[in-house]
Coordinates of C-alpha atoms in Angstrom, one line a residue:
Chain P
X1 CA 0.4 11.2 0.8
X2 CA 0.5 7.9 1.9
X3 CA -1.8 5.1 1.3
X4 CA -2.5 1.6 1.7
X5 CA -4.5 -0.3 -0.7
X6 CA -6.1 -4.6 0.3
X7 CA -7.7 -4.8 -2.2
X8 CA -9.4 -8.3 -1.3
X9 CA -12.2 -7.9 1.5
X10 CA -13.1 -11.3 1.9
X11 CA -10.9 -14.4 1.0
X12 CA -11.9 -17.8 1.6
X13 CA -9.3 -20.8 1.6
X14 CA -9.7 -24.5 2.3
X15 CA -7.9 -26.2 5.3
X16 CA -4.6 -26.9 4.2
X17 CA -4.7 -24.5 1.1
X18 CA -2.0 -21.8 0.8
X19 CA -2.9 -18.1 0.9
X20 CA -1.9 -15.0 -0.5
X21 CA -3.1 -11.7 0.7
X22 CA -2.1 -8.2 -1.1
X23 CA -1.3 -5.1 0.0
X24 CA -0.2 -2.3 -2.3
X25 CA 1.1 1.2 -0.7
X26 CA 1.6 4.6 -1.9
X27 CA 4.9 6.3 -0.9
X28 CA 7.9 8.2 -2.5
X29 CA 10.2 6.4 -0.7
X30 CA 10.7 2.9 0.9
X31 CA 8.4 2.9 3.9
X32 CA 8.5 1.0 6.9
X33 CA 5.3 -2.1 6.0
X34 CA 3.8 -4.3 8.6
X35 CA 1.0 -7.0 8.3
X36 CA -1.3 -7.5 11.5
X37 CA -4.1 -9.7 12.7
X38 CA -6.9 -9.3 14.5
X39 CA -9.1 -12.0 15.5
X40 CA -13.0 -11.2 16.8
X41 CA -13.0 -9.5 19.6
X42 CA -9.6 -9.2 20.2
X43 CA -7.1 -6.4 19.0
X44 CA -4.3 -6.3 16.6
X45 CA -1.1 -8.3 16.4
X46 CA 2.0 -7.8 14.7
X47 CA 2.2 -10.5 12.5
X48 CA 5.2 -9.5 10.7
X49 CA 7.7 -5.9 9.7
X50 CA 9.9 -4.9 7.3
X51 CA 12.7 -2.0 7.3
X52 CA 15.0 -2.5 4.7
X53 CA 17.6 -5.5 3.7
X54 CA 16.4 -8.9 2.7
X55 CA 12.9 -8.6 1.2
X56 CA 11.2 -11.9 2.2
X57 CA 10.5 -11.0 5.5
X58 CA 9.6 -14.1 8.4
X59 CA 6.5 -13.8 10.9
X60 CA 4.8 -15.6 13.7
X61 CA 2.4 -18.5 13.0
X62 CA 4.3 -19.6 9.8
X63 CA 3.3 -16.3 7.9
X64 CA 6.2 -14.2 5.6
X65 CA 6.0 -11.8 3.1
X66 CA 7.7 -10.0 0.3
X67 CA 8.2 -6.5 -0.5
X68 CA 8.8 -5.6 -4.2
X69 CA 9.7 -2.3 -5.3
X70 CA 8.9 -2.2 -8.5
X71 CA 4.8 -3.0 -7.4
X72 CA 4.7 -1.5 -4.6
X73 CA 3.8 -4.4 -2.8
X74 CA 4.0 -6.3 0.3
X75 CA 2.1 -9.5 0.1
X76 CA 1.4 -11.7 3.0
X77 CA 1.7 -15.4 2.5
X78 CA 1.2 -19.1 4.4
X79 CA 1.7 -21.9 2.7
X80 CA -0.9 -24.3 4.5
X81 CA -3.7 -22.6 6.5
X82 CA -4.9 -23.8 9.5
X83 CA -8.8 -22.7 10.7
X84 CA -7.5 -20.9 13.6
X85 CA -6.2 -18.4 10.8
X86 CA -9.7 -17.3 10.0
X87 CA -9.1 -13.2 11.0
X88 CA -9.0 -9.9 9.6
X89 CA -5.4 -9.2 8.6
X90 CA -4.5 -5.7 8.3
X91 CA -1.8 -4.4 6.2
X92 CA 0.2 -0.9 7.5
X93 CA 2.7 1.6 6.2
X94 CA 4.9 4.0 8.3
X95 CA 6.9 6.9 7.4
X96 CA 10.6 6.7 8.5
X97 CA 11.2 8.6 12.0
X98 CA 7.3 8.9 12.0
X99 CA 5.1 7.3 13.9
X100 CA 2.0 8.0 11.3
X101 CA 1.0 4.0 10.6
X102 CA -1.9 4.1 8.3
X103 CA -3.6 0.8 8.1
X104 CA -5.3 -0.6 5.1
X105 CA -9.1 -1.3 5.0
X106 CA -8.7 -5.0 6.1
X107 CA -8.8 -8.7 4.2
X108 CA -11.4 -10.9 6.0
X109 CA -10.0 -14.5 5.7
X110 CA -12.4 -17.1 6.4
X111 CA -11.1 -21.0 6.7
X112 CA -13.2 -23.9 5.2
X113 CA -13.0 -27.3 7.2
Chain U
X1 CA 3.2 -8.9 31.2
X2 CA -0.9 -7.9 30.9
X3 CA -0.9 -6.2 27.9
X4 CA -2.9 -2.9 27.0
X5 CA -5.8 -2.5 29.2
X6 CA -8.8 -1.0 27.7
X7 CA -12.3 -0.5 29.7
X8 CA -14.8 -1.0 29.4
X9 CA -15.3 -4.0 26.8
X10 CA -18.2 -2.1 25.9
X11 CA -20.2 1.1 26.2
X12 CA -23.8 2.2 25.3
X13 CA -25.1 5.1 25.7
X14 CA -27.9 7.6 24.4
X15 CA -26.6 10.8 21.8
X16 CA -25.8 13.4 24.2
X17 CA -24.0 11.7 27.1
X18 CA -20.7 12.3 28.0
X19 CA -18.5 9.1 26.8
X20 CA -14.9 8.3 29.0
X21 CA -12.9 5.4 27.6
X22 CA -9.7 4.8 29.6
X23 CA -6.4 2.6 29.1
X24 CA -3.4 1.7 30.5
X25 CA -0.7 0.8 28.5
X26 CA 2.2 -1.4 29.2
X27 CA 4.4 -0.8 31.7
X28 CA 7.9 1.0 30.5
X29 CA 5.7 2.4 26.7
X30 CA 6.5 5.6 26.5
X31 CA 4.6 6.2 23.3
X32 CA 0.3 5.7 23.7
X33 CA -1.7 5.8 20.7
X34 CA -5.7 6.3 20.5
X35 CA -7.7 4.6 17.3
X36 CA -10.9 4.7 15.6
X37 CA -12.2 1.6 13.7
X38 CA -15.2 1.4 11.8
X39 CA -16.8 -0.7 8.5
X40 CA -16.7 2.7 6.7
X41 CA -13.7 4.3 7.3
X42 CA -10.9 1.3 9.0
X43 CA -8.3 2.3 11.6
X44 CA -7.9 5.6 12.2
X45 CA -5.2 7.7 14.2
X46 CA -6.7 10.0 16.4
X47 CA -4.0 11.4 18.9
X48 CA -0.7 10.2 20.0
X49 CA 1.2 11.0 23.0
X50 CA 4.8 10.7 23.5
X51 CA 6.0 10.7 27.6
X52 CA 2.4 11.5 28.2
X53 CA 3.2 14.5 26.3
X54 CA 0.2 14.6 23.4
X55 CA 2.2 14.7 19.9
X56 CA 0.2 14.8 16.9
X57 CA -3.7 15.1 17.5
X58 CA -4.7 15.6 13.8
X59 CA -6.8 12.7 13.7
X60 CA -9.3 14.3 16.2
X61 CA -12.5 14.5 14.6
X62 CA -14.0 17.6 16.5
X63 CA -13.8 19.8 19.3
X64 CA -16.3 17.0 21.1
X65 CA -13.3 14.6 21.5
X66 CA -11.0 15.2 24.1
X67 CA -7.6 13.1 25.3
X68 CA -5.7 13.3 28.3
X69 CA -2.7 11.3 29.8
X70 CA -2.8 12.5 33.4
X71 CA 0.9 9.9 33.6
X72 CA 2.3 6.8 32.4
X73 CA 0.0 4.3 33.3
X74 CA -3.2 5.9 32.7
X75 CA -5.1 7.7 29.5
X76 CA -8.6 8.8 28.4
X77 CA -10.7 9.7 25.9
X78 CA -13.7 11.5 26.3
X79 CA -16.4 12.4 24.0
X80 CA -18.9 15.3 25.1
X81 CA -21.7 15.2 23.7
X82 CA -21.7 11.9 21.9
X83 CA -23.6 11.1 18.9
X84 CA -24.8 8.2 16.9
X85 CA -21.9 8.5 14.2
X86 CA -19.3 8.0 17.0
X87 CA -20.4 4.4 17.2
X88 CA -17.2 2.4 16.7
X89 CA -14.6 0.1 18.4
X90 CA -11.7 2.7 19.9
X91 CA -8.2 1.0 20.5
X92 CA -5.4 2.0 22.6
X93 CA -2.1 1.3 21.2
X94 CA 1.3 1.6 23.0
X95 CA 5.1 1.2 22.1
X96 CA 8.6 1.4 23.3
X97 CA 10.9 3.6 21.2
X98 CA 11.9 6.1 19.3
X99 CA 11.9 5.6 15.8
X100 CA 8.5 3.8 13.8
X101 CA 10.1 0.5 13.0
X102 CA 12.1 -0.4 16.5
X103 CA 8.9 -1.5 18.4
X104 CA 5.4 -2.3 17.1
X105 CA 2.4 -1.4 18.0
X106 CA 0.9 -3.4 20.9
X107 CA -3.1 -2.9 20.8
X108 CA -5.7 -3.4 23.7
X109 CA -9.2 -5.2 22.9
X110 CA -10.8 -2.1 22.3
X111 CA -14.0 -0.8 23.6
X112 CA -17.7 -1.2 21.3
X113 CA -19.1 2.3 21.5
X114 CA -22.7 2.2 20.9
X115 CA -24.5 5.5 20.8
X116 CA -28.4 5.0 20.2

């Protein structure tokens, strides 16, 4: 079955700082991955997906990520955070032809001034 | 465009009451998706309807939930009787498309269920 593992609840970055959030999924073959944000109150934004092809995969607000095989992974990276980043960021996982998107359990990012 | 439309922003109400949650997803989606978030157990999928056609409703907890999509602008979700462990914020989701990665998931603000 599939699954996707943040394991990171809480991360806390200075202002400026660059950030690195994981996500590690659970699938026989290569799934479709997506990172989304969710700031309070509000619902979820696609921040970023992935198919297939090149594996360092552009977003919105300066965000990108990279899927490795071999780990199972598709971290989600900024290189200088600004505060209005400070939101929960979901990683997701999709089955092909499916539309069966399980989401992880959430990383928390708060932003020191 | 305005987006998913969820109502209301919040709901409290006492275990035992009938609970209607309503959305209206963007115009043209033909795909409308109903989630569960809480601390304990994150997003969950409850039901999914495809051409207001419901698709997959696995993710229905019990016989006390209950989703319709009377047409393409317009869904609920109804719980009868609620109960204190249905507190949670539900989300409606919709898309355009067929296959999972040709359009993402476009989420209303959800609605705070409160049951006391």
């Amino acid at each position: 079955a599939q699954s996707v593992t943040q394991p990171d609840i809480h991360i806390t970055v200075s202002e400026g700082a660059s950030l690195e959030l994981r996500c590690n999924y659970s699938y026989g073959a290569t799934p479709y991955l997506f990172w989304y944000v969710q700031s309070p109150g509000q619902g979820l934004q696609l921040l970023l997906k992935y198919f297939s092809g090149d594996t360092l995969v552009q977003g919105i607000k300066g965000f990108e990520a990279e899927f490795k095989r071999s780990q199972s992974s598709f971290n989600l990276r900024k290189p200088s955070v600004h505060w209005s980043d400070a939101a929960e960021y979901f990683c997701a996982v999709g089955t092909p032809g499916t539309y069966k998107y399980i989401f992880g359990t959430g990383t928390r990012l708060k932003v020191l001034a | 465009d305005a987006g998913v439309i969820q109502s209301p922003r919040h709901e409290v109400t006492e275990m035992g009451q009938e609970v209607t949650l309503r959305c209206k997803p963007i115009s043209g989606h033909d795909y409308l998706f109903w989630y569960r978030q809480t601390m304990m157990r994150g997003l969950e999928l409850l039901i999914y309807f495809n051409n207001n056609v419901p698709i997959d409703d696995s993710g229905m907890p019990e016989d006390r939930f209950s989703a319709k999509m009377p047409n393409a602008s317009f869904s609920t979700l109804k719980i009868q009787p609620s109960e204190p462990r249905d507190s949670a914020v539900y989300f409606c989701a919709s898309s355009l498309g067929f296959l999972i990665g040709n359009s993402p998931l476009h989420f209303g603000n959800g609605t705070r269920l409160t049951v006391t």
